[in-house]
Coordinates of C-alpha atoms and ligand atoms in Angstrom, one line a residue:
M1243 CA 115.5 110.2 96.7
A1244 CA 111.7 110.4 96.6
A1245 CA 110.0 109.0 99.6
T1246 CA 108.1 105.7 99.0
T1247 CA 104.4 106.3 99.2
L1248 CA 102.4 103.4 100.7
V1249 CA 99.2 102.8 98.9
N1250 CA 96.3 103.2 101.3
P1251 CA 93.5 100.9 100.2
F1252 CA 91.0 102.4 102.7
R1253 CA 89.7 105.0 100.2
E1254 CA 86.1 104.8 101.4
G1255 CA 86.7 103.7 105.0
I1256 CA 84.6 101.0 106.6
S1257 CA 81.6 102.5 108.3
L1258 CA 78.0 101.6 108.7
E1259 CA 76.0 104.0 106.7
G1260 CA 72.4 103.4 106.0
A1261 CA 71.0 101.9 102.9
T1262 CA 69.2 104.4 100.7
H1263 CA 67.3 102.3 98.2
P1264 CA 63.9 100.9 99.2
V1265 CA 63.8 97.1 99.3
Q1266 CA 61.8 94.0 100.2
L1267 CA 63.6 91.2 101.9
V1268 CA 62.3 87.7 101.4
I1269 CA 63.6 85.0 103.7
F1270 CA 63.4 81.4 102.6
G1271 CA 63.5 79.0 105.6
A1272 CA 61.8 81.7 107.7
S1273 CA 60.7 79.2 110.4
G1274 CA 64.3 77.9 111.0
D1275 CA 67.0 78.3 113.5
L1276 CA 69.2 80.8 111.5
T1277 CA 66.2 83.1 110.9
R1278 CA 65.3 83.2 114.6
R1279 CA 68.7 83.4 116.1
K1280 CA 70.5 85.6 113.6
L1281 CA 68.5 87.1 110.8
L1282 CA 65.5 88.6 112.6
P1283 CA 67.6 90.2 115.4
A1284 CA 69.9 91.7 112.7
I1285 CA 67.0 93.0 110.7
Y1286 CA 65.5 94.5 113.8
N1287 CA 68.8 96.2 114.6
L1288 CA 68.9 97.7 111.1
V1289 CA 65.4 99.1 111.5
Q1290 CA 66.0 100.3 115.0
A1291 CA 69.2 102.2 114.0
S1292 CA 67.5 103.6 110.9
L1293 CA 70.1 101.8 108.7
A1294 CA 67.4 99.9 106.8
P1295 CA 65.7 102.2 104.2
P1296 CA 62.4 103.8 105.3
A1297 CA 60.7 102.0 102.5
F1298 CA 61.3 98.4 103.6
S1299 CA 59.4 95.2 104.2
V1300 CA 60.1 91.6 105.2
L1301 CA 58.4 88.5 104.0
G1302 CA 59.1 85.0 105.5
F1303 CA 58.6 82.0 103.4
A1304 CA 58.7 78.4 104.7
R1305 CA 56.9 75.1 104.7
Q1306 CA 55.5 75.5 108.2
K1307 CA 51.9 76.8 108.4
M1308 CA 51.9 80.2 110.1
T1309 CA 49.9 83.5 109.8
D1310 CA 51.4 86.9 109.6
D1311 CA 50.7 87.4 113.2
D1312 CA 52.5 84.1 114.2
F1313 CA 55.6 85.2 112.2
R1314 CA 55.4 88.7 113.8
N1315 CA 55.3 87.0 117.2
L1316 CA 58.3 84.9 116.2
L1317 CA 60.1 88.1 115.3
S1318 CA 59.3 89.7 118.7
Q1319 CA 60.4 86.6 120.5
A1320 CA 63.6 86.4 118.5
V1321 CA 64.4 90.1 119.3
A1322 CA 63.6 89.5 123.0
E1323 CA 65.8 86.4 123.2
S1324 CA 68.8 87.7 121.2
G1325 CA 72.0 88.8 122.9
E1326 CA 72.9 90.8 119.7
V1327 CA 70.1 93.4 120.0
R1328 CA 71.7 96.7 121.0
V1329 CA 68.7 98.9 121.9
R1330 CA 65.3 97.6 123.0
D1331 CA 62.9 99.9 121.3
A1332 CA 59.2 99.0 121.3
Q1333 CA 58.3 101.5 118.6
A1334 CA 61.0 100.3 116.2
L1335 CA 59.8 96.7 116.8
E1336 CA 56.3 97.7 116.1
R1337 CA 57.3 99.5 112.9
L1338 CA 59.0 96.4 111.7
R1339 CA 56.2 94.1 112.8
E1340 CA 53.7 96.1 110.7
R1341 CA 55.9 95.5 107.6
T1342 CA 56.4 91.9 108.2
H1343 CA 54.5 89.1 106.4
Y1344 CA 54.5 85.4 106.0
L1345 CA 53.7 83.0 103.2
P1346 CA 53.5 79.3 103.9
G1347 CA 54.7 77.3 100.9
D1348 CA 56.6 74.4 99.6
F1349 CA 59.9 75.1 97.8
Q1350 CA 59.0 72.8 95.0
D1351 CA 55.5 74.3 94.4
A1352 CA 55.4 76.7 91.4
G1353 CA 52.0 77.8 92.6
A1354 CA 53.5 79.1 95.9
F1355 CA 56.1 81.1 94.0
A1356 CA 53.4 82.6 91.8
T1357 CA 51.6 83.7 95.0
L1358 CA 54.8 85.1 96.2
K1359 CA 55.1 87.2 93.1
T1360 CA 51.6 88.5 93.5
M1361 CA 52.2 89.4 97.1
L1362 CA 55.5 91.1 96.5
D1363 CA 54.0 93.2 93.6
A1364 CA 51.2 94.3 96.0
F1365 CA 53.7 95.1 98.8
D1366 CA 55.7 97.2 96.3
K1367 CA 52.6 99.5 96.0
Q1368 CA 51.8 99.4 99.7
Y1369 CA 55.4 100.1 100.9
G1370 CA 56.9 102.0 98.0
T1371 CA 59.6 99.4 97.6
G1372 CA 59.9 100.0 93.8
G1373 CA 60.4 96.3 92.7
N1374 CA 63.7 96.0 94.6
R1375 CA 64.1 92.6 96.2
I1376 CA 66.6 90.6 98.2
F1377 CA 66.0 86.9 98.5
Y1378 CA 67.8 85.1 101.4
T1379 CA 68.2 81.4 101.4
A1380 CA 68.2 80.3 105.1
T1381 CA 67.3 76.7 104.1
P1382 CA 69.2 73.5 103.8
A1383 CA 71.9 73.9 101.1
S1384 CA 70.3 71.3 98.8
L1385 CA 67.4 73.7 98.2
Y1386 CA 69.4 76.8 97.0
G1387 CA 69.4 75.9 93.3
G1388 CA 65.7 74.9 93.3
I1389 CA 64.7 78.2 94.9
A1390 CA 66.6 80.1 92.2
A1391 CA 64.9 78.1 89.5
Q1392 CA 61.4 78.7 91.0
L1393 CA 62.1 82.4 91.4
H1394 CA 63.2 82.5 87.7
H1395 CA 60.1 80.6 86.5
A1396 CA 57.8 82.9 88.5
G1397 CA 59.4 85.9 86.8
L1398 CA 60.9 87.1 90.0
I1399 CA 64.4 87.5 88.7
T1400 CA 64.9 90.5 86.5
P1401 CA 68.3 91.2 85.0
P1402 CA 70.4 94.0 86.6
G1403 CA 70.2 97.4 85.0
G1404 CA 66.6 97.0 83.8
D1405 CA 63.9 99.3 85.0
G1406 CA 62.1 96.6 87.1
G1407 CA 64.2 97.3 90.3
F1408 CA 67.1 95.3 91.6
V1409 CA 67.1 91.6 92.5
R1410 CA 69.8 90.1 94.7
M1411 CA 70.1 86.7 96.3
I1412 CA 72.0 86.0 99.5
V1413 CA 73.1 82.4 99.5
E1414 CA 74.1 80.8 102.8
K1415 CA 76.9 78.4 103.5
P1416 CA 77.8 75.6 103.0
F1417 CA 77.8 76.4 99.4
G1418 CA 77.7 72.9 98.0
R1419 CA 79.2 69.9 99.7
D1420 CA 82.3 69.5 97.6
L1421 CA 84.0 71.1 94.6
A1422 CA 81.8 69.4 92.0
S1423 CA 78.6 70.3 93.7
A1424 CA 79.8 73.9 94.3
K1425 CA 80.6 74.2 90.6
A1426 CA 77.2 72.8 89.7
L1427 CA 75.4 75.2 92.1
N1428 CA 77.4 78.1 90.7
A1429 CA 76.4 77.1 87.2
E1430 CA 72.8 76.7 88.2
L1431 CA 72.6 80.1 89.9
L1432 CA 74.3 81.7 87.0
R1433 CA 71.7 80.3 84.7
Y1434 CA 69.1 82.4 86.3
M1435 CA 71.0 85.5 87.4
S1436 CA 74.3 87.2 86.9
E1437 CA 77.3 87.1 89.3
E1438 CA 76.6 90.7 90.4
Q1439 CA 73.3 89.6 91.8
I1440 CA 74.7 86.7 93.9
Y1441 CA 75.8 87.4 97.4
R1442 CA 77.5 84.2 98.9
I1443 CA 77.6 84.9 102.6
D1444 CA 80.1 83.8 105.2
H1445 CA 79.3 85.6 108.4
Y1446 CA 82.9 85.6 109.5
L1447 CA 83.6 88.3 107.0
G1448 CA 81.0 90.4 108.7
K1449 CA 82.8 90.3 112.0
E1450 CA 84.4 93.6 113.0
T1451 CA 87.5 91.8 114.3
V1452 CA 87.9 89.9 111.1
Q1453 CA 87.8 93.1 109.1
N1454 CA 90.4 94.5 111.5
I1455 CA 92.9 92.0 110.3
L1456 CA 92.9 94.1 107.1
V1457 CA 93.2 97.3 109.0
L1458 CA 96.1 96.0 111.1
R1459 CA 97.9 94.8 108.0
F1460 CA 97.2 97.5 105.5
A1461 CA 96.6 100.7 107.5
N1462 CA 99.9 100.4 109.4
G1463 CA 103.3 100.6 108.0
I1464 CA 105.2 98.6 110.6
F1465 CA 103.7 95.1 110.2
E1466 CA 103.8 94.5 106.5
P1467 CA 107.6 94.5 106.2
V1468 CA 107.8 91.5 108.6
W1469 CA 104.7 89.8 107.3
N1470 CA 106.5 87.2 105.2
R1471 CA 108.7 84.1 105.1
R1472 CA 111.8 86.0 106.2
Y1473 CA 110.4 86.8 109.6
V1474 CA 107.4 84.5 110.1
D1475 CA 108.1 81.0 111.2
S1476 CA 104.6 79.6 111.1
V1477 CA 100.9 80.7 111.4
Q1478 CA 98.3 79.0 113.6
I1479 CA 94.6 79.6 113.0
T1480 CA 92.2 78.2 115.7
V1481 CA 88.5 78.2 115.5
A1482 CA 87.6 76.4 118.8
E1483 CA 84.1 76.0 120.1
S1484 CA 83.0 74.6 123.4
I1485 CA 79.4 74.0 122.3
G1486 CA 78.4 70.7 120.7
I1487 CA 76.1 70.5 117.8
E1488 CA 73.2 72.2 119.6
G1489 CA 70.3 70.0 118.4
R1490 CA 71.4 70.2 114.8
G1491 CA 72.2 66.5 114.4
N1492 CA 70.6 66.0 111.0
F1493 CA 72.5 69.0 109.6
Y1494 CA 75.8 68.1 111.2
E1495 CA 75.7 64.5 110.1
E1496 CA 75.6 65.7 106.6
T1497 CA 78.2 68.4 107.1
G1498 CA 81.0 67.8 109.6
V1499 CA 83.7 70.2 110.7
V1500 CA 85.4 70.6 107.3
R1501 CA 82.3 71.6 105.5
D1502 CA 80.9 73.5 108.4
V1503 CA 83.9 75.6 109.4
I1504 CA 87.2 74.8 107.7
Q1505 CA 86.1 75.3 104.0
N1506 CA 84.6 78.6 104.8
H1507 CA 85.3 80.4 108.1
A1508 CA 88.8 79.1 108.7
L1509 CA 89.9 79.6 105.1
Q1510 CA 88.5 83.1 105.0
L1511 CA 90.7 83.9 108.0
M1512 CA 93.7 82.4 106.3
S1513 CA 93.1 84.3 103.1
L1514 CA 92.9 87.6 104.9
V1515 CA 96.1 86.9 106.8
A1516 CA 98.0 85.7 103.8
M1517 CA 96.7 87.8 100.9
E1518 CA 98.7 90.5 99.1
P1519 CA 97.7 94.1 99.7
P1520 CA 94.7 95.0 97.5
L1521 CA 94.7 98.2 95.5
S1522 CA 91.5 99.2 97.1
F1523 CA 88.7 97.7 99.2
D1524 CA 86.2 97.6 96.4
A1525 CA 84.7 94.3 95.6
R1526 CA 86.8 93.7 92.5
D1527 CA 90.3 94.5 93.9
F1528 CA 89.7 92.9 97.3
R1529 CA 88.2 89.7 96.2
A1530 CA 90.8 89.2 93.4
E1531 CA 93.6 89.2 96.0
K1532 CA 91.7 87.1 98.5
I1533 CA 91.0 84.4 95.8
R1534 CA 94.6 84.6 94.4
V1535 CA 96.0 83.5 97.7
L1536 CA 93.6 80.6 98.1
E1537 CA 94.6 79.5 94.6
A1538 CA 98.2 79.5 95.8
I1539 CA 97.6 77.1 98.6
R1540 CA 99.5 73.9 97.7
P1541 CA 97.1 71.2 96.5
I1542 CA 97.0 68.2 98.7
A1543 CA 97.7 64.9 97.0
P1544 CA 95.5 62.0 98.3
D1545 CA 98.6 60.2 99.5
D1546 CA 99.6 63.2 101.6
V1547 CA 96.3 63.5 103.4
P1548 CA 97.4 61.3 106.4
R1549 CA 100.5 63.4 106.8
V1550 CA 98.8 66.9 106.6
A1551 CA 95.3 66.3 108.0
V1552 CA 93.9 64.9 111.2
R1553 CA 90.3 64.2 112.0
G1554 CA 88.6 63.7 115.3
Q1555 CA 85.2 63.1 116.9
Y1556 CA 84.3 63.9 120.5
G1557 CA 83.3 61.3 123.0
P1558 CA 81.6 61.9 126.4
G1559 CA 83.5 64.3 128.7
S1560 CA 83.1 67.5 130.6
V1561 CA 83.1 71.1 129.4
A1562 CA 83.3 73.9 131.9
G1563 CA 82.6 71.5 134.7
E1564 CA 79.5 70.0 133.1
R1565 CA 79.2 66.4 131.9
V1566 CA 78.3 66.2 128.3
C1567 CA 77.5 63.3 126.0
G1568 CA 79.6 62.2 123.1
Y1569 CA 78.8 63.1 119.5
R1570 CA 77.4 59.7 118.7
E1571 CA 74.9 60.1 121.6
E1572 CA 73.5 63.4 120.4
P1573 CA 69.9 63.4 119.0
N1574 CA 69.6 62.5 115.3
V1575 CA 73.2 61.2 115.1
N1576 CA 74.1 57.8 113.9
P1577 CA 75.4 55.8 116.9
V1578 CA 78.3 54.6 114.7
S1579 CA 78.7 58.0 112.9
L1580 CA 82.1 58.7 111.2
T1581 CA 81.4 62.5 110.9
P1582 CA 84.4 64.5 112.1
T1583 CA 83.7 67.2 114.7
Y1584 CA 87.4 68.2 114.8
A1585 CA 90.0 68.7 112.1
A1586 CA 93.6 70.0 112.0
L1587 CA 95.5 70.7 108.8
A1588 CA 98.9 71.8 107.8
L1589 CA 98.8 73.9 104.7
G1590 CA 101.5 75.6 102.6
I1591 CA 101.3 78.5 100.2
D1592 CA 103.3 78.4 97.0
N1593 CA 104.2 82.1 96.5
W1594 CA 107.2 84.3 97.3
R1595 CA 105.7 85.7 100.4
W1596 CA 104.9 82.4 102.1
A1597 CA 107.1 79.7 100.6
G1598 CA 108.1 77.4 103.4
V1599 CA 105.9 78.9 106.1
P1600 CA 103.3 76.3 107.4
F1601 CA 99.8 77.4 108.2
Y1602 CA 98.3 75.2 110.8
I1603 CA 94.5 75.3 111.1
R1604 CA 92.4 73.6 113.7
S1605 CA 88.7 73.7 114.5
G1606 CA 86.5 71.6 116.7
K1607 CA 83.3 71.3 118.7
R1608 CA 83.4 70.5 122.4
L1609 CA 86.9 71.9 122.9
P1610 CA 87.7 73.4 126.3
K1611 CA 86.7 76.9 125.4
R1612 CA 85.3 79.2 122.7
I1613 CA 88.2 81.0 121.0
T1614 CA 89.0 82.1 117.5
E1615 CA 92.6 83.3 117.1
I1616 CA 95.2 83.8 114.5
A1617 CA 98.8 83.7 115.7
L1618 CA 101.9 84.6 113.8
Q1619 CA 104.9 83.0 115.3
F1620 CA 108.0 84.9 114.4
K1621 CA 111.5 83.4 113.9
E1622 CA 113.9 83.5 116.7
A1623 CA 116.5 86.3 116.8
P1624 CA 119.5 85.2 114.7
H1625 CA 121.9 85.3 117.6
L1626 CA 121.2 85.3 121.3
P1627 CA 123.9 86.9 123.4
F1628 CA 122.3 85.3 126.5
R1629 CA 122.8 81.9 128.1
K1630 CA 119.9 79.4 127.6
S1631 CA 119.5 79.2 131.3
Q1632 CA 118.8 82.9 131.6
I1633 CA 115.7 82.5 129.4
E1634 CA 112.8 81.3 131.5
T1635 CA 110.2 81.1 128.7
P1636 CA 111.5 80.3 125.3
G1637 CA 109.2 80.8 122.5
G1638 CA 110.0 84.1 120.8
N1639 CA 107.7 86.7 119.4
V1640 CA 104.1 86.0 118.7
L1641 CA 101.5 88.4 117.3
A1642 CA 98.1 87.0 118.2
L1643 CA 94.9 88.4 116.7
Q1644 CA 92.0 87.3 118.9
I1645 CA 88.8 87.3 116.9
Q1646 CA 86.5 86.2 119.7
P1647 CA 85.4 86.2 122.4
D1648 CA 87.8 88.8 123.9
E1649 CA 88.5 90.7 120.8
G1650 CA 92.0 92.2 120.7
I1651 CA 95.6 92.0 119.6
S1652 CA 98.6 91.0 121.6
L1653 CA 102.3 91.0 121.0
K1654 CA 104.5 88.7 122.9
F1655 CA 108.1 89.6 123.4
D1656 CA 110.9 88.9 125.9
A1657 CA 111.7 91.3 128.7
K1658 CA 114.2 91.4 131.5
V1659 CA 112.9 90.3 134.9
P1660 CA 113.8 93.1 137.3
G1661 CA 116.7 92.2 139.6
P1662 CA 120.4 92.0 139.8
T1663 CA 120.8 89.0 137.5
M1664 CA 119.9 88.6 133.8
R1665 CA 116.7 86.7 133.6
I1666 CA 114.5 86.8 130.6
R1667 CA 110.8 86.2 130.5
A1668 CA 108.0 86.6 127.9
V1669 CA 105.6 89.4 128.4
E1670 CA 102.6 90.6 126.4
M1671 CA 101.5 93.9 125.1
D1672 CA 97.7 93.9 124.8
F1673 CA 95.1 95.8 123.0
T1674 CA 91.5 95.0 123.7
Y1675 CA 88.6 96.3 121.7
G1676 CA 86.2 96.4 124.6
E1677 CA 88.5 98.6 126.7
T1678 CA 89.3 101.0 123.9
F1679 CA 86.1 101.3 122.0
G1680 CA 83.5 100.2 124.6
S1681 CA 80.7 100.1 122.0
K1682 CA 78.9 96.9 121.0
D1683 CA 79.7 95.7 117.5
A1684 CA 77.2 95.5 114.7
S1685 CA 76.4 91.7 114.4
P1686 CA 78.0 90.2 111.3
Y1687 CA 74.6 89.5 109.7
E1688 CA 73.5 93.0 110.2
R1689 CA 76.6 94.3 108.5
L1690 CA 76.3 91.9 105.6
I1691 CA 72.5 92.3 105.0
L1692 CA 73.1 96.1 105.0
D1693 CA 76.0 95.7 102.5
C1694 CA 73.7 93.7 100.2
M1695 CA 71.0 96.4 100.5
K1696 CA 73.7 98.8 99.3
G1697 CA 74.8 96.6 96.5
D1698 CA 78.3 96.1 98.0
Q1699 CA 79.7 92.7 97.3
T1700 CA 83.1 93.2 98.9
L1701 CA 82.5 91.0 101.9
F1702 CA 80.8 88.3 99.9
D1703 CA 82.3 85.4 98.1
R1704 CA 82.7 85.2 94.3
A1705 CA 82.0 82.0 92.4
D1706 CA 85.7 81.2 91.9
G1707 CA 86.4 82.0 95.5
V1708 CA 84.1 79.3 96.9
E1709 CA 85.4 76.9 94.3
A1710 CA 89.0 77.6 95.3
A1711 CA 88.2 76.9 98.9
W1712 CA 86.5 73.6 98.0
A1713 CA 89.5 72.6 95.9
I1714 CA 91.7 72.8 99.0
V1715 CA 89.5 70.6 101.2
D1716 CA 88.2 68.3 98.5
P1717 CA 91.0 65.7 98.6
I1718 CA 90.8 65.5 102.4
L1719 CA 87.1 64.9 102.3
A1720 CA 87.5 62.3 99.6
V1721 CA 90.2 60.3 101.4
W1722 CA 88.5 60.5 104.8
E1723 CA 85.1 59.4 103.4
A1724 CA 86.6 56.5 101.6
D1725 CA 88.5 55.3 104.6
T1726 CA 86.0 54.1 107.2
K1727 CA 88.6 52.4 109.4
V1728 CA 88.8 55.3 111.8
A1729 CA 88.6 54.8 115.6
F1730 CA 86.0 57.4 116.7
P1731 CA 85.5 58.8 119.2
N1732 CA 89.1 59.8 119.6
Y1733 CA 89.0 62.9 121.9
A1734 CA 87.0 63.5 125.0
A1735 CA 84.7 66.5 125.1
G1736 CA 86.5 69.2 126.9
T1737 CA 90.0 68.4 125.6
W1738 CA 92.0 70.0 122.8
G1739 CA 91.3 67.3 120.1
P1740 CA 93.0 63.9 119.4
P1741 CA 96.7 63.3 120.1
E1742 CA 97.4 63.0 116.4
A1743 CA 96.8 66.7 116.1
D1744 CA 99.7 67.3 118.5
E1745 CA 101.9 64.9 116.5
L1746 CA 101.0 66.9 113.3
L1747 CA 103.0 69.8 114.7
A1748 CA 105.5 67.9 116.7
R1749 CA 106.8 66.3 113.5
D1750 CA 107.8 69.9 112.4
G1751 CA 109.3 70.6 115.8
R1752 CA 106.4 72.8 116.8
S1753 CA 103.4 72.7 119.1
W1754 CA 99.9 74.2 119.3
R1755 CA 99.5 77.3 121.3
R1756 CA 98.0 76.8 124.7
L1757 CA 94.9 79.0 124.7
Ligands
BG6_3096 C1 78.4 78.4 111.7 C2 78.4 76.9 111.9 O1 78.6 78.7 110.4 O2 79.4 79.0 112.5 C3 78.3 76.6 113.4 O3 77.4 76.3 111.2 C4 79.3 77.3 114.2 O4 78.4 75.2 113.6 C5 79.2 78.8 113.9 O5 79.0 77.1 115.6 C6 80.3 79.6 114.6 O6 80.1 81.0 114.4 P1 80.5 82.0 115.5 O7 80.2 83.3 114.9 O8 79.8 81.6 116.8 O9 82.0 81.8 115.7

């Protein structure tokens, strides 16, 4: 009999190779938090490691009045403060500073976009960037569509394949605020550019350990045979944060945990764990499978929301020994706010692989620790030839993929406690990235900006992908927002969420993992 050949989807491998095409990167919202904390350090890293093309320049655009020098100083400060900078290299920083500019302007002002065009055309000549442009929207989500329209009217969006150079737009999350607005935003963007020019970013897909879910599943032959309803009892996905809203009250009041983390980061994790093997890791094959599984998630009927979804909001408490205020006491938060800072969901997937296997997802702010983890709980052995009393730690086999902060994989299984009697206790086999590879990861933004420079959309969302994710959470948001009779706050900062989240699993005879 011919041996079965497993299809290896890693044809090209995942490695950071430099971008070759010259390009100008324009950041809208250049004076904001995301630019300072994430984008500028990532861009510096790309330049320092010679991953950005030699012909490269950066232009910041925002309402705030600043000169080129002010923005360059902001860049230096961002690099100095960032924990994600790998090598401090004064020459590389200077090289980048010299190619960094700033344009103050209003996002509604057509004149500012005309000036932008004049500047970019001039920089093309100065830096040899050949008309290639990436526009990055690090602004409030409500501005993305308007920015695309202004770029179009200023003649800054040329169709792909023309001889004017490439134009790509990186669009931040949250992409819309519900299914209807996400559809409208997709339609608006697609009015001005084609799908292959739009890079919908979710920085979780840029994390090395998130990509490693795929390697674990699809580069090894031993896991896939048990990765299904016959062996898996349930899956838990935790995105826990110990931080609060970090001064982003205005943003968070509008957003809440479902729009901020569940609709995007948590569902990305779920899709990678649950998707079918793609034929390859090119953008078309990979995204098609990822989206297919999101579309197989069982729709939640409004009447079912109370049964499958739990919301929470933190009150005062203490995290890591420090007293912290409740959500309603944070700056720029309504003192009677109903915005959830915690959510737990029980989802099901209607396909052959996962029928009957619950996927429990939880995420929250001000939980006891920062940890992102995916755990597959395997079914118990069909028959145990031991007495119950001999088993000290019931619980069976768990494969836990820890995404952060201590990146690694562990497999829990039962072992015999040494000694003359039969006693059984759970032990863990651990792999940790740090110990094995030692090196510091590329930051997710670095990886994703580089991919965009290279024209690789694999790790970005497609229009129907973001819509599929909104379709899952839409009924939950609608029911919660219509029902204002919720007793918030309902968990103290520094605890694992409201008691109802425990009941959600207890009803199924399960419990959350203690992390
Ligand atoms: C962002 C959210 O997208 O992700 C933040 O807006 C959240 O609220 C952050 O804290 C979490 O990202 P990470 O990489 O720290 O897990």
